[in-house]
Amino acid sequence: MAYVAPLRDIRFVLDELAGLDKVQQLPGCEEIGREVVDAVLEENARLLEEVVAPLNRRGDLEPPAWRDGVVTVTPGFGEAFRSFVQGGWQGLQHPVAFGGQGLPKLVATPCMENLNAACLAFALCPLLTDGAIEVLLTAGTEEQKRRFIPPMIDGSWTGTMNLTEPQAGSDLSLVRTRAVPQEDGTYRLYGQKIFITYGEHDMAQNIVHMVLARLPDAPEGVKGLSLFAVPKFLVNEDGSLGKRNDVWCASIEHKLGIKASPTAVLMYGDGKGEVGEGAIGYLVGDAHRGLETMFIMMNAARFAVGLQGVAIAGRAYRQAADYARERVQSRAVVGASGPVAIVHHPDVRRMLLTMRTLTEAARAIAYVAAGAHDFAARHPDADTRRRNMAFYEYMVPIVKGFSTEVAIEVASLGIQVHGGMGFIEETGVAQHYRDARILSIYEGTTAIQANDLVGRKTARDGAAVAFAIMGHMRQTLADLDADGSLEAMRGQLAHAIDAYEDVVRFVVERYREALPEVYAGSVPYLMLAGFTHGGWQMARAALACRRRIAKGEVDAFYPAKLASAQFYCAHLLPRVEALRREILEGGPSTLAMPVDAF
């Protein structure tokens, strides 16, 4: 079924939940009015619906091909990529000084979501390029910025992130790629990197690899890693491309999903290029602080992967809902003399509403975080910037972990709604599930996000940020009290906030004396936080709908959105209590079994 961008819900979240009107008042955003935002959303949707989305199925059936170090992408991808970059979409949120559009993150976020929904495998190339640009903007020298950023923004070049190696996996302390200083100030790199998304392809003239490696005097562990920019082709002083660097694609992986995205094994220093042995690279940021610098790219990528979860969930829901309205099978439980469309069956409605409301909650969580990022980056008051950055950083592991786990559940339910036809590849439903399955793994597994939430984001500051957020949640409870018509929702959200507070106190109080038990509950904690934040945003959405309806606005969207919010709070917020008990009581049983008994 053809992809249609969910612009109605996107506009509602921007206007009612994420504070677009306040972002538009920030320095540098004053000219980004309603007309500009609408034009951006509509033109982005048109491009994705007409040009990119038709490639989703083709990419799954005709993945890229590797031959002698050269990767040829799926037919149609190159042309679509040129349309994408020529429209200025790669530079949407990047500085005007380097050729970007300079739009706030909140406006770029729905465009990113819709790009991923149209074709996730295609979207991964712009995603990694965005991350490389962010690293250089933050830590690059002026010369590096001038040389590398404009061609990535205009789409002549793309960027990658090179972290892991065969022996390392997620444990980057085991990285062994070497960087040897040269007399001219450059470095020669030697080693192997794996799982490099778009590490080799034919859609752009050059690829700038951001590579973690060790200098000869580097200490062991992650504190010994440095970051280097290693272009596929060297760049001459006039900006033209020079000799082929000594970085070579040894193979690409054969994967469960996102098949059209070439996942490369890259060899550095095998003498395959035109510069002799050793890939020539340039130090980005300070020596031995590469992982710290790379976290800029990783955080941007983690937020973006969270949006991928929202995107895949949204596309799976839309396809399932369309099918349920068309598929006629069995009589309704009451009042039907013959077969009806399956959307009339109560359990199908339950599944569809679970899919829909999980997607809408995850979207709202991500967009609210994006709005906070804009305040952190642009607000003139330092304390306001600090508070919003603390909120955004706290939310990143939740956006990434919760949204991607939600995507797997929603995509699985999409198959279930289709019944046997969902198990048949030709319907395209199974592709959503296969594509979604990587989302909770790459850019840091859900457990890695949860560990970050426990250690860096909760225990480190005594949960100051978490408790401040709960204060805002309780203000929403007061707003529900004032409304007076949503008593059930008010009670459901209050129970969830209380459980959230119990768990946060448990993490802070037990972190020092019972660390294994705390981490045994880290993923349940992340999911509890996600469900509670989702409930908070859905309650705010319900209040906004109530205000619109009370004003006499006749729009079928508002009653439907209100019903979605009520379903979420009645059916999904109760999961919070089970997660609370698992976290507070389940640690000892998780750790009781001897390791050698597994």
Coordinates of C-alpha atoms in Angstrom, one line a residue:
M1 CA 0.0 0.0 0.0
A2 CA 1.3 3.5 -0.8
Y3 CA 2.9 5.5 1.9
V4 CA 1.2 8.6 3.1
A5 CA 2.9 10.9 5.7
P6 CA 0.9 11.3 8.9
L7 CA 0.9 15.1 8.7
R8 CA -2.3 15.6 10.7
D9 CA -0.9 14.0 13.9
I10 CA 2.5 15.6 13.3
R11 CA 1.0 19.1 13.1
F12 CA -1.0 18.4 16.3
V13 CA 2.1 17.3 18.2
L14 CA 4.1 20.2 17.0
D15 CA 1.5 22.8 17.9
E16 CA -0.1 21.3 21.1
L17 CA 2.7 19.3 22.8
A18 CA 6.2 20.2 21.5
G19 CA 5.9 24.0 21.7
L20 CA 6.5 25.0 18.1
D21 CA 5.2 28.5 18.7
K22 CA 7.8 29.0 21.5
V23 CA 10.6 27.6 19.3
Q24 CA 9.6 30.0 16.6
Q25 CA 10.4 32.9 19.0
L26 CA 13.9 31.7 19.7
P27 CA 16.9 33.7 18.2
G28 CA 17.4 32.7 14.6
C29 CA 13.9 31.2 14.3
E30 CA 11.8 34.3 14.0
E31 CA 11.2 34.0 10.3
I32 CA 10.2 30.4 10.5
G33 CA 6.4 31.0 10.6
R34 CA 3.5 28.7 10.1
E35 CA 3.6 29.1 6.3
V36 CA 7.3 28.0 6.2
V37 CA 6.7 25.0 8.4
D38 CA 3.7 23.9 6.4
A39 CA 5.6 24.3 3.2
V40 CA 8.5 22.2 4.5
L41 CA 6.2 19.4 5.8
E42 CA 4.2 19.3 2.6
E43 CA 7.1 19.4 0.2
N44 CA 9.0 16.8 2.2
A45 CA 6.0 14.5 2.2
R46 CA 5.5 14.9 -1.5
L47 CA 9.1 13.9 -2.2
L48 CA 9.0 11.0 0.1
E49 CA 5.7 9.7 -1.0
E50 CA 6.4 10.0 -4.8
V51 CA 10.2 9.3 -5.0
V52 CA 11.5 7.5 -1.9
A53 CA 8.7 5.3 -0.7
P54 CA 8.4 3.3 -3.9
L55 CA 12.0 2.1 -3.4
N56 CA 11.2 0.4 0.0
R57 CA 10.0 -2.9 -1.5
R58 CA 12.5 -2.8 -4.3
G59 CA 15.4 -2.4 -2.0
D60 CA 14.3 -5.4 0.1
L61 CA 14.2 -7.5 -3.1
E62 CA 17.2 -6.1 -4.9
P63 CA 19.9 -5.3 -2.2
P64 CA 23.2 -3.7 -3.1
A65 CA 25.9 -5.7 -4.9
W66 CA 29.6 -5.9 -4.0
R67 CA 32.3 -6.7 -6.4
D68 CA 36.1 -6.1 -6.0
G69 CA 35.6 -3.5 -3.3
V70 CA 32.9 -1.6 -5.2
V71 CA 29.3 -1.4 -4.0
T72 CA 26.5 -0.7 -6.4
V73 CA 23.3 0.3 -4.6
T74 CA 19.7 -0.7 -5.4
P75 CA 18.5 0.7 -8.8
G76 CA 16.7 4.0 -8.2
F77 CA 18.5 4.8 -5.0
G78 CA 21.1 7.1 -6.7
E79 CA 18.4 9.1 -8.5
A80 CA 16.3 9.4 -5.3
F81 CA 19.4 10.5 -3.4
R82 CA 20.1 13.2 -5.9
S83 CA 16.5 14.5 -5.6
F84 CA 16.8 14.4 -1.8
V85 CA 20.1 16.5 -1.7
Q86 CA 19.2 18.8 -4.5
G87 CA 16.1 19.8 -2.5
G88 CA 18.3 20.8 0.4
W89 CA 17.0 18.1 2.8
Q90 CA 20.4 17.0 3.9
G91 CA 21.1 20.5 5.3
L92 CA 17.7 21.0 6.9
Q93 CA 19.0 21.6 10.4
H94 CA 22.6 22.5 9.7
P95 CA 24.1 26.1 9.7
V96 CA 23.4 28.4 6.8
A97 CA 27.1 29.4 6.9
F98 CA 28.0 25.9 5.5
G99 CA 25.1 25.7 3.0
G100 CA 22.4 24.4 5.3
Q101 CA 18.9 25.6 5.9
G102 CA 19.4 26.4 9.6
L103 CA 15.9 25.2 10.7
P104 CA 15.3 24.1 14.3
K105 CA 15.5 20.5 15.2
L106 CA 11.8 20.4 16.0
V107 CA 11.0 21.3 12.3
A108 CA 13.6 18.8 11.0
T109 CA 12.3 16.0 13.2
P110 CA 9.1 15.2 11.4
C111 CA 11.0 15.3 8.1
M112 CA 13.4 12.7 9.5
E113 CA 10.6 10.6 10.8
N114 CA 8.8 10.6 7.4
L115 CA 12.1 9.9 5.5
N116 CA 12.6 6.8 7.7
A117 CA 9.0 5.7 7.2
A118 CA 9.3 6.0 3.5
C119 CA 12.3 3.8 3.2
L120 CA 14.4 3.1 6.3
A121 CA 17.3 1.6 4.4
F122 CA 17.6 4.8 2.2
A123 CA 17.3 7.1 5.2
L124 CA 20.4 5.6 6.9
C125 CA 22.8 7.4 4.6
P126 CA 21.5 10.9 5.4
L127 CA 21.3 9.9 9.1
L128 CA 25.0 9.0 9.3
T129 CA 26.0 12.0 7.3
D130 CA 24.1 14.2 9.7
G131 CA 26.1 12.7 12.6
A132 CA 29.5 13.3 10.8
I133 CA 28.5 16.9 10.2
E134 CA 27.6 17.4 13.9
V135 CA 30.9 16.0 15.0
L136 CA 32.9 18.3 12.8
L137 CA 30.7 21.3 13.7
T138 CA 31.5 20.7 17.4
A139 CA 35.0 19.4 17.4
G140 CA 36.6 20.0 14.0
T141 CA 39.2 22.6 13.2
E142 CA 38.1 25.5 11.0
E143 CA 40.0 23.9 8.1
Q144 CA 38.2 20.6 8.6
K145 CA 34.8 22.3 8.7
R146 CA 35.6 24.3 5.5
R147 CA 36.9 21.2 3.7
F148 CA 34.4 18.5 4.7
I149 CA 31.1 20.0 5.8
P150 CA 29.8 21.9 2.7
P151 CA 30.2 18.9 0.4
M152 CA 28.3 16.7 2.9
I153 CA 25.5 19.2 3.2
D154 CA 25.1 19.5 -0.6
G155 CA 25.2 15.7 -1.0
S156 CA 28.4 15.5 -3.1
W157 CA 29.9 13.5 -0.2
T158 CA 28.4 11.4 2.6
G159 CA 29.6 10.5 6.1
T160 CA 29.9 7.3 8.2
M161 CA 30.7 6.3 11.8
N162 CA 33.4 3.6 12.3
L163 CA 33.4 2.3 15.8
T164 CA 33.3 -1.4 16.2
E165 CA 35.7 -4.2 15.2
P166 CA 35.3 -8.0 15.1
Q167 CA 36.7 -8.5 18.6
A168 CA 35.0 -5.5 20.1
G169 CA 31.3 -5.5 19.5
S170 CA 29.8 -2.9 21.8
D171 CA 32.8 -2.9 24.0
L172 CA 34.8 -0.1 22.4
S173 CA 37.6 -0.5 25.0
L174 CA 38.8 -3.5 22.8
V175 CA 39.2 -1.3 19.7
R176 CA 42.6 -2.0 18.1
T177 CA 42.8 0.1 14.9
R178 CA 46.1 2.0 15.0
A179 CA 46.8 5.6 14.0
V180 CA 50.4 6.4 13.4
P181 CA 51.5 10.2 13.4
Q182 CA 53.2 11.5 10.3
E183 CA 55.6 14.4 9.9
D184 CA 53.1 16.4 8.0
G185 CA 50.6 16.3 10.8
T186 CA 48.4 13.7 9.3
Y187 CA 48.0 10.1 10.6
R188 CA 48.2 6.7 8.9
L189 CA 45.5 4.2 10.0
Y190 CA 45.6 0.4 10.1
G191 CA 42.9 -1.9 11.1
Q192 CA 39.5 -3.4 10.3
K193 CA 36.0 -2.0 11.0
I194 CA 32.7 -3.8 10.8
F195 CA 29.0 -3.0 10.6
I196 CA 29.7 0.3 8.8
T197 CA 26.4 1.6 7.4
Y198 CA 26.9 3.0 3.8
G199 CA 30.7 2.4 4.3
E200 CA 30.9 2.0 0.5
H201 CA 28.4 3.0 -2.2
D202 CA 28.1 4.8 -5.5
M203 CA 25.6 7.5 -4.6
A204 CA 28.2 10.2 -3.9
Q205 CA 31.6 11.2 -5.1
N206 CA 33.3 10.8 -1.7
I207 CA 32.7 9.3 1.8
V208 CA 34.1 10.8 5.0
H209 CA 34.7 8.1 7.6
M210 CA 34.8 9.1 11.2
V211 CA 37.1 6.5 12.7
L212 CA 38.0 5.6 16.3
A213 CA 41.6 4.4 16.6
R214 CA 44.5 4.3 19.0
L215 CA 47.7 6.4 18.9
P216 CA 51.0 4.7 19.7
D217 CA 51.1 6.2 23.2
A218 CA 47.4 5.6 23.9
P219 CA 46.5 4.0 27.3
E220 CA 44.3 0.9 27.3
G221 CA 40.5 1.2 27.5
V222 CA 38.2 3.7 26.0
K223 CA 40.2 6.6 27.3
G224 CA 42.9 5.7 24.8
L225 CA 40.7 6.2 21.7
S226 CA 41.1 9.1 19.3
L227 CA 38.8 10.2 16.5
F228 CA 40.0 10.7 12.9
A229 CA 38.3 11.9 9.7
V230 CA 39.4 9.6 6.9
P231 CA 38.1 10.4 3.4
K232 CA 37.7 7.7 0.7
F233 CA 39.4 10.1 -1.7
L234 CA 41.9 12.7 -0.5
V235 CA 40.9 16.3 -1.0
N236 CA 43.1 18.8 -2.8
E237 CA 43.6 22.4 -1.7
D238 CA 41.1 23.6 -4.2
G239 CA 38.4 21.2 -2.9
S240 CA 38.8 18.8 -5.9
L241 CA 39.2 15.1 -5.2
G242 CA 42.7 13.6 -5.2
K243 CA 44.2 10.2 -4.8
R244 CA 42.2 7.1 -3.6
N245 CA 42.9 6.6 0.1
D246 CA 43.9 3.3 1.6
V247 CA 40.4 2.4 2.9
W248 CA 38.8 -0.6 1.1
C249 CA 35.5 -2.4 1.3
A250 CA 36.2 -6.1 1.9
S251 CA 32.6 -7.2 1.8
I252 CA 29.0 -6.2 2.7
E253 CA 26.8 -8.1 5.1
H254 CA 23.7 -10.2 4.2
K255 CA 21.1 -9.1 6.7
L256 CA 17.6 -9.9 8.1
G257 CA 16.3 -6.5 7.3
I258 CA 17.2 -3.0 6.0
K259 CA 18.7 -5.0 3.1
A260 CA 19.1 -2.1 0.8
S261 CA 21.5 -0.4 3.2
P262 CA 25.1 -1.6 2.4
T263 CA 26.7 -2.6 5.7
A264 CA 30.4 -2.7 5.0
V265 CA 33.5 -4.4 6.3
L266 CA 36.2 -1.8 5.9
M267 CA 40.0 -2.4 5.8
Y268 CA 42.4 0.4 6.6
G269 CA 46.0 0.2 5.7
D270 CA 46.0 -2.8 3.3
G271 CA 47.8 -1.0 0.5
K272 CA 44.7 -1.0 -1.7
G273 CA 44.6 2.7 -2.6
E274 CA 46.9 5.2 -4.3
V275 CA 48.7 6.6 -1.2
G276 CA 50.8 3.6 -0.1
E277 CA 50.1 1.6 3.0
G278 CA 48.1 3.2 5.7
A279 CA 44.9 5.3 5.3
I280 CA 45.5 9.0 5.6
G281 CA 43.4 10.6 8.4
Y282 CA 43.1 13.8 10.3
L283 CA 42.7 14.1 14.1
V284 CA 39.3 15.5 15.1
G285 CA 39.2 17.0 18.5
D286 CA 41.8 16.2 21.2
A287 CA 44.0 13.1 21.2
H288 CA 42.7 10.3 23.5
R289 CA 39.3 11.9 23.8
G290 CA 37.8 10.4 20.7
L291 CA 35.0 8.5 22.3
E292 CA 33.9 11.7 24.1
T293 CA 33.9 13.5 20.7
M294 CA 32.2 10.5 19.0
F295 CA 29.4 10.7 21.6
I296 CA 28.2 13.8 19.8
M297 CA 27.6 11.7 16.7
M298 CA 26.3 8.8 18.8
N299 CA 23.7 10.9 20.6
A300 CA 22.5 12.4 17.3
A301 CA 22.3 8.9 15.9
R302 CA 20.5 7.5 18.9
F303 CA 17.8 10.2 18.7
A304 CA 17.5 9.5 15.0
V305 CA 17.2 5.8 15.5
G306 CA 14.4 6.5 18.0
L307 CA 12.7 8.3 15.2
Q308 CA 13.2 5.3 13.0
G309 CA 11.2 3.3 15.6
V310 CA 8.4 5.9 15.4
A311 CA 8.5 5.8 11.6
I312 CA 8.4 2.0 11.2
A313 CA 5.6 1.7 13.9
G314 CA 3.6 4.4 12.1
R315 CA 4.0 2.7 8.7
A316 CA 3.1 -0.7 10.1
Y317 CA 0.0 0.7 11.8
R318 CA -1.2 2.5 8.7
Q319 CA -0.9 -0.6 6.5
A320 CA -2.6 -2.8 9.1
A321 CA -5.5 -0.3 9.6
D322 CA -6.1 0.0 5.9
Y323 CA -6.1 -3.8 5.5
A324 CA -8.5 -4.2 8.5
R325 CA -11.0 -1.8 6.9
E326 CA -10.9 -3.8 3.6
R327 CA -10.6 -7.4 4.7
V328 CA -14.0 -9.0 5.1
Q329 CA -14.2 -12.1 7.2
S330 CA -16.6 -13.5 9.8
R331 CA -19.7 -12.0 11.3
A332 CA -19.5 -9.3 14.0
V333 CA -20.2 -10.5 17.5
V334 CA -23.5 -8.7 17.4
G335 CA -25.8 -7.1 14.8
A336 CA -24.5 -8.6 11.6
S337 CA -26.2 -11.0 9.2
G338 CA -23.0 -11.7 7.3
P339 CA -19.3 -11.2 7.2
V340 CA -17.9 -7.8 8.0
A341 CA -14.6 -6.0 7.7
I342 CA -12.3 -7.3 10.4
V343 CA -11.9 -3.8 11.9
H344 CA -15.3 -4.4 13.5
H345 CA -14.0 -7.3 15.5
P346 CA -13.1 -6.2 19.1
D347 CA -9.7 -7.9 19.3
V348 CA -8.6 -6.4 15.9
R349 CA -9.6 -3.0 17.3
R350 CA -7.6 -3.7 20.4
M351 CA -4.5 -4.5 18.3
L352 CA -5.0 -1.5 16.0
L353 CA -5.4 0.8 18.9
T354 CA -2.3 -0.6 20.7
M355 CA -0.3 0.0 17.5
R356 CA -1.7 3.5 16.9
T357 CA -1.4 4.8 20.5
L358 CA 2.1 3.4 21.0
T359 CA 3.2 5.1 17.9
E360 CA 1.5 8.4 18.8
A361 CA 3.0 8.3 22.3
A362 CA 6.5 7.6 21.0
R363 CA 6.2 10.4 18.4
A364 CA 5.1 12.9 21.1
I365 CA 8.0 11.9 23.4
A366 CA 10.6 12.4 20.6
Y367 CA 9.1 15.7 19.4
V368 CA 9.0 17.2 22.9
A369 CA 12.7 16.2 23.3
A370 CA 13.5 17.9 20.0
G371 CA 11.8 21.1 21.1
A372 CA 13.9 21.0 24.3
H373 CA 17.1 20.6 22.2
D374 CA 16.2 23.8 20.3
F375 CA 15.8 25.7 23.6
A376 CA 19.2 24.2 24.8
A377 CA 20.9 25.4 21.6
R378 CA 19.3 28.8 21.0
H379 CA 17.7 30.3 24.1
P380 CA 19.6 33.5 25.3
D381 CA 19.3 32.6 29.0
A382 CA 22.1 30.2 30.2
D383 CA 20.1 28.6 32.9
T384 CA 17.2 27.9 30.4
R385 CA 19.8 26.3 28.0
R386 CA 21.2 24.2 30.8
R387 CA 17.8 22.9 32.0
N388 CA 16.7 22.0 28.5
M389 CA 19.9 20.3 27.7
A390 CA 19.6 18.2 30.9
F391 CA 16.1 17.3 29.9
Y392 CA 17.1 16.4 26.3
E393 CA 20.0 14.3 27.4
Y394 CA 17.9 12.4 29.9
M395 CA 15.3 11.7 27.2
V396 CA 17.7 10.4 24.5
P397 CA 18.0 6.9 25.9
I398 CA 14.2 6.8 26.4
V399 CA 13.6 8.0 22.8
K400 CA 16.0 5.5 21.5
G401 CA 15.2 2.5 23.7
F402 CA 11.4 2.8 24.2
S403 CA 10.6 3.8 20.6
T404 CA 12.6 1.0 19.0
E405 CA 11.1 -1.6 21.4
V406 CA 7.7 -0.2 20.6
A407 CA 8.4 -0.5 16.8
I408 CA 9.1 -4.3 17.2
E409 CA 5.8 -4.8 19.1
V410 CA 3.8 -2.7 16.7
A411 CA 5.3 -4.4 13.6
S412 CA 4.6 -7.8 15.1
L413 CA 1.0 -6.8 15.8
G414 CA 0.8 -5.6 12.2
I415 CA 1.5 -9.1 11.0
Q416 CA -1.1 -10.5 13.4
V417 CA -3.8 -8.2 12.1
H418 CA -3.1 -9.5 8.6
G419 CA -3.3 -13.1 9.8
G420 CA -1.8 -15.6 7.4
M421 CA -1.3 -12.9 4.8
G422 CA 1.0 -11.1 7.2
F423 CA 3.4 -14.1 7.0
I424 CA 3.6 -13.8 3.2
E425 CA 6.4 -11.6 2.0
E426 CA 4.4 -10.2 -0.9
T427 CA 2.1 -8.1 1.4
G428 CA 5.2 -6.2 2.6
V429 CA 4.1 -6.5 6.3
A430 CA 6.9 -8.8 7.2
Q431 CA 9.5 -6.3 5.9
H432 CA 8.4 -3.8 8.6
Y433 CA 9.1 -6.4 11.3
R434 CA 12.4 -7.4 9.8
D435 CA 13.5 -3.8 9.4
A436 CA 12.4 -2.9 12.9
R437 CA 14.3 -5.7 14.5
I438 CA 17.7 -4.0 14.2
L439 CA 16.5 -0.8 15.8
S440 CA 16.9 -2.0 19.4
I441 CA 20.4 -3.3 18.6
Y442 CA 22.4 -0.8 16.5
E443 CA 23.6 2.6 17.9
G444 CA 23.6 0.9 21.3
T445 CA 21.3 -1.9 22.4
T446 CA 18.3 -1.3 24.6
A447 CA 20.4 -2.5 27.5
I448 CA 23.1 0.0 26.7
Q449 CA 20.5 2.8 26.6
A450 CA 19.1 1.6 29.9
N451 CA 22.5 1.5 31.6
D452 CA 23.0 5.0 30.4
L453 CA 19.6 6.0 31.9
V454 CA 20.5 4.3 35.2
G455 CA 24.1 5.5 35.6
R456 CA 24.7 8.8 33.8
K457 CA 21.1 10.1 33.7
T458 CA 19.6 9.1 37.1
A459 CA 22.2 8.0 39.7
R460 CA 24.9 10.5 38.8
D461 CA 22.9 13.6 39.7
G462 CA 20.7 12.0 42.4
A463 CA 17.8 11.9 40.0
A464 CA 17.5 15.7 40.0
V465 CA 16.4 15.8 36.4
A466 CA 14.0 12.9 36.8
F467 CA 12.3 14.5 39.8
A468 CA 12.1 17.8 38.0
I469 CA 10.3 16.1 35.1
M470 CA 7.9 14.4 37.6
G471 CA 7.0 17.8 38.9
H472 CA 5.9 18.8 35.4
M473 CA 3.9 15.6 35.1
R474 CA 2.1 16.4 38.4
Q475 CA 1.2 19.8 36.9
T476 CA -0.6 17.8 34.2
L477 CA -2.5 16.0 36.9
A478 CA -3.6 19.3 38.2
D479 CA -4.7 20.3 34.7
L480 CA -6.7 17.1 34.5
D481 CA -8.3 17.9 37.9
A482 CA -9.3 21.3 36.5
D483 CA -10.8 19.8 33.4
G484 CA -13.0 17.5 35.5
S485 CA -14.1 15.2 32.7
L486 CA -11.1 12.8 32.5
E487 CA -11.1 11.3 36.0
A488 CA -10.1 7.8 34.9
M489 CA -7.2 9.1 32.9
R490 CA -6.1 11.3 35.9
G491 CA -6.1 8.2 38.1
Q492 CA -4.2 6.1 35.6
L493 CA -1.5 8.7 35.1
A494 CA -1.2 9.4 38.8
H495 CA -0.5 5.7 39.5
A496 CA 2.1 5.6 36.8
I497 CA 3.9 8.7 38.1
D498 CA 3.9 7.3 41.6
A499 CA 5.5 4.1 40.3
Y500 CA 8.0 6.1 38.3
E501 CA 9.0 7.9 41.4
D502 CA 9.3 4.7 43.5
V503 CA 11.6 3.2 40.9
V504 CA 13.8 6.3 40.6
R505 CA 14.2 6.4 44.4
F506 CA 15.1 2.7 44.3
V507 CA 17.8 3.4 41.7
V508 CA 19.3 6.3 43.6
E509 CA 19.2 4.6 47.0
R510 CA 20.4 1.1 45.9
Y511 CA 22.9 2.2 43.3
R512 CA 26.0 2.0 45.6
E513 CA 25.1 -1.0 47.7
A514 CA 23.2 -3.3 45.3
L515 CA 24.5 -2.3 41.8
P516 CA 23.9 -5.7 40.1
E517 CA 20.2 -5.7 41.3
V518 CA 19.8 -2.1 40.0
Y519 CA 21.2 -3.0 36.6
A520 CA 19.1 -6.2 36.5
G521 CA 16.1 -3.8 36.3
S522 CA 17.6 -1.3 33.9
V523 CA 15.6 -2.2 30.8
P524 CA 12.4 -2.5 32.7
Y525 CA 13.2 1.0 34.2
L526 CA 13.7 2.4 30.7
M527 CA 10.4 0.9 29.5
L528 CA 8.6 2.1 32.6
A529 CA 9.9 5.6 32.0
G530 CA 8.8 5.3 28.3
F531 CA 5.3 4.2 29.1
T532 CA 4.9 6.9 31.8
H533 CA 6.3 9.7 29.5
G534 CA 4.0 8.4 26.8
G535 CA 1.0 8.6 29.2
W536 CA 2.0 12.1 30.2
Q537 CA 2.0 13.3 26.6
M538 CA -1.2 11.5 25.7
A539 CA -2.9 13.1 28.7
R540 CA -1.6 16.5 27.5
A541 CA -3.0 15.6 24.1
A542 CA -6.4 14.7 25.6
L543 CA -6.5 18.1 27.4
A544 CA -5.7 19.9 24.1
C545 CA -8.5 18.0 22.3
R546 CA -10.9 18.9 25.1
R547 CA -10.0 22.6 24.7
R548 CA -10.5 22.4 20.9
I549 CA -13.8 20.6 21.2
A550 CA -15.1 23.1 23.9
K551 CA -14.4 25.9 21.5
G552 CA -16.7 24.3 19.0
E553 CA -14.1 23.2 16.5
V554 CA -15.6 20.6 14.2
D555 CA -12.8 18.3 13.2
A556 CA -13.1 14.5 13.5
F557 CA -9.4 14.4 14.4
Y558 CA -10.0 15.7 17.9
P559 CA -12.5 13.1 19.2
A560 CA -10.4 10.4 17.6
K561 CA -7.2 11.7 19.3
L562 CA -9.1 11.9 22.6
A563 CA -10.2 8.3 22.2
S564 CA -6.6 7.3 21.4
A565 CA -5.3 9.0 24.6
Q566 CA -8.0 7.3 26.7
F567 CA -7.1 3.9 25.2
Y568 CA -3.4 4.4 25.9
C569 CA -4.0 5.3 29.5
A570 CA -6.5 2.5 30.1
H571 CA -4.6 -0.3 28.3
L572 CA -0.9 0.6 28.3
L573 CA -0.2 2.6 31.4
P574 CA -1.2 -0.4 33.6
R575 CA 2.0 -2.0 32.3
V576 CA 3.9 0.4 34.5
E577 CA 2.8 -1.3 37.7
A578 CA 4.1 -4.7 36.5
L579 CA 7.4 -3.1 35.6
R580 CA 7.6 -1.4 38.9
R581 CA 7.3 -4.7 40.8
E582 CA 9.8 -6.4 38.4
I583 CA 12.4 -3.6 39.2
L584 CA 11.8 -3.4 42.9
E585 CA 11.5 -7.2 43.6
G586 CA 13.0 -9.0 40.6
G587 CA 16.7 -8.4 40.9
P588 CA 17.6 -11.2 43.3
S589 CA 15.9 -13.9 41.1
T590 CA 17.7 -12.5 38.0
L591 CA 21.0 -13.0 39.7
A592 CA 20.3 -16.2 41.6
M593 CA 21.1 -18.8 38.9
P594 CA 24.9 -19.7 38.7
V595 CA 26.4 -18.6 35.4
D596 CA 27.5 -22.2 34.5
A597 CA 23.9 -23.3 34.8
F598 CA 22.9 -21.4 31.6

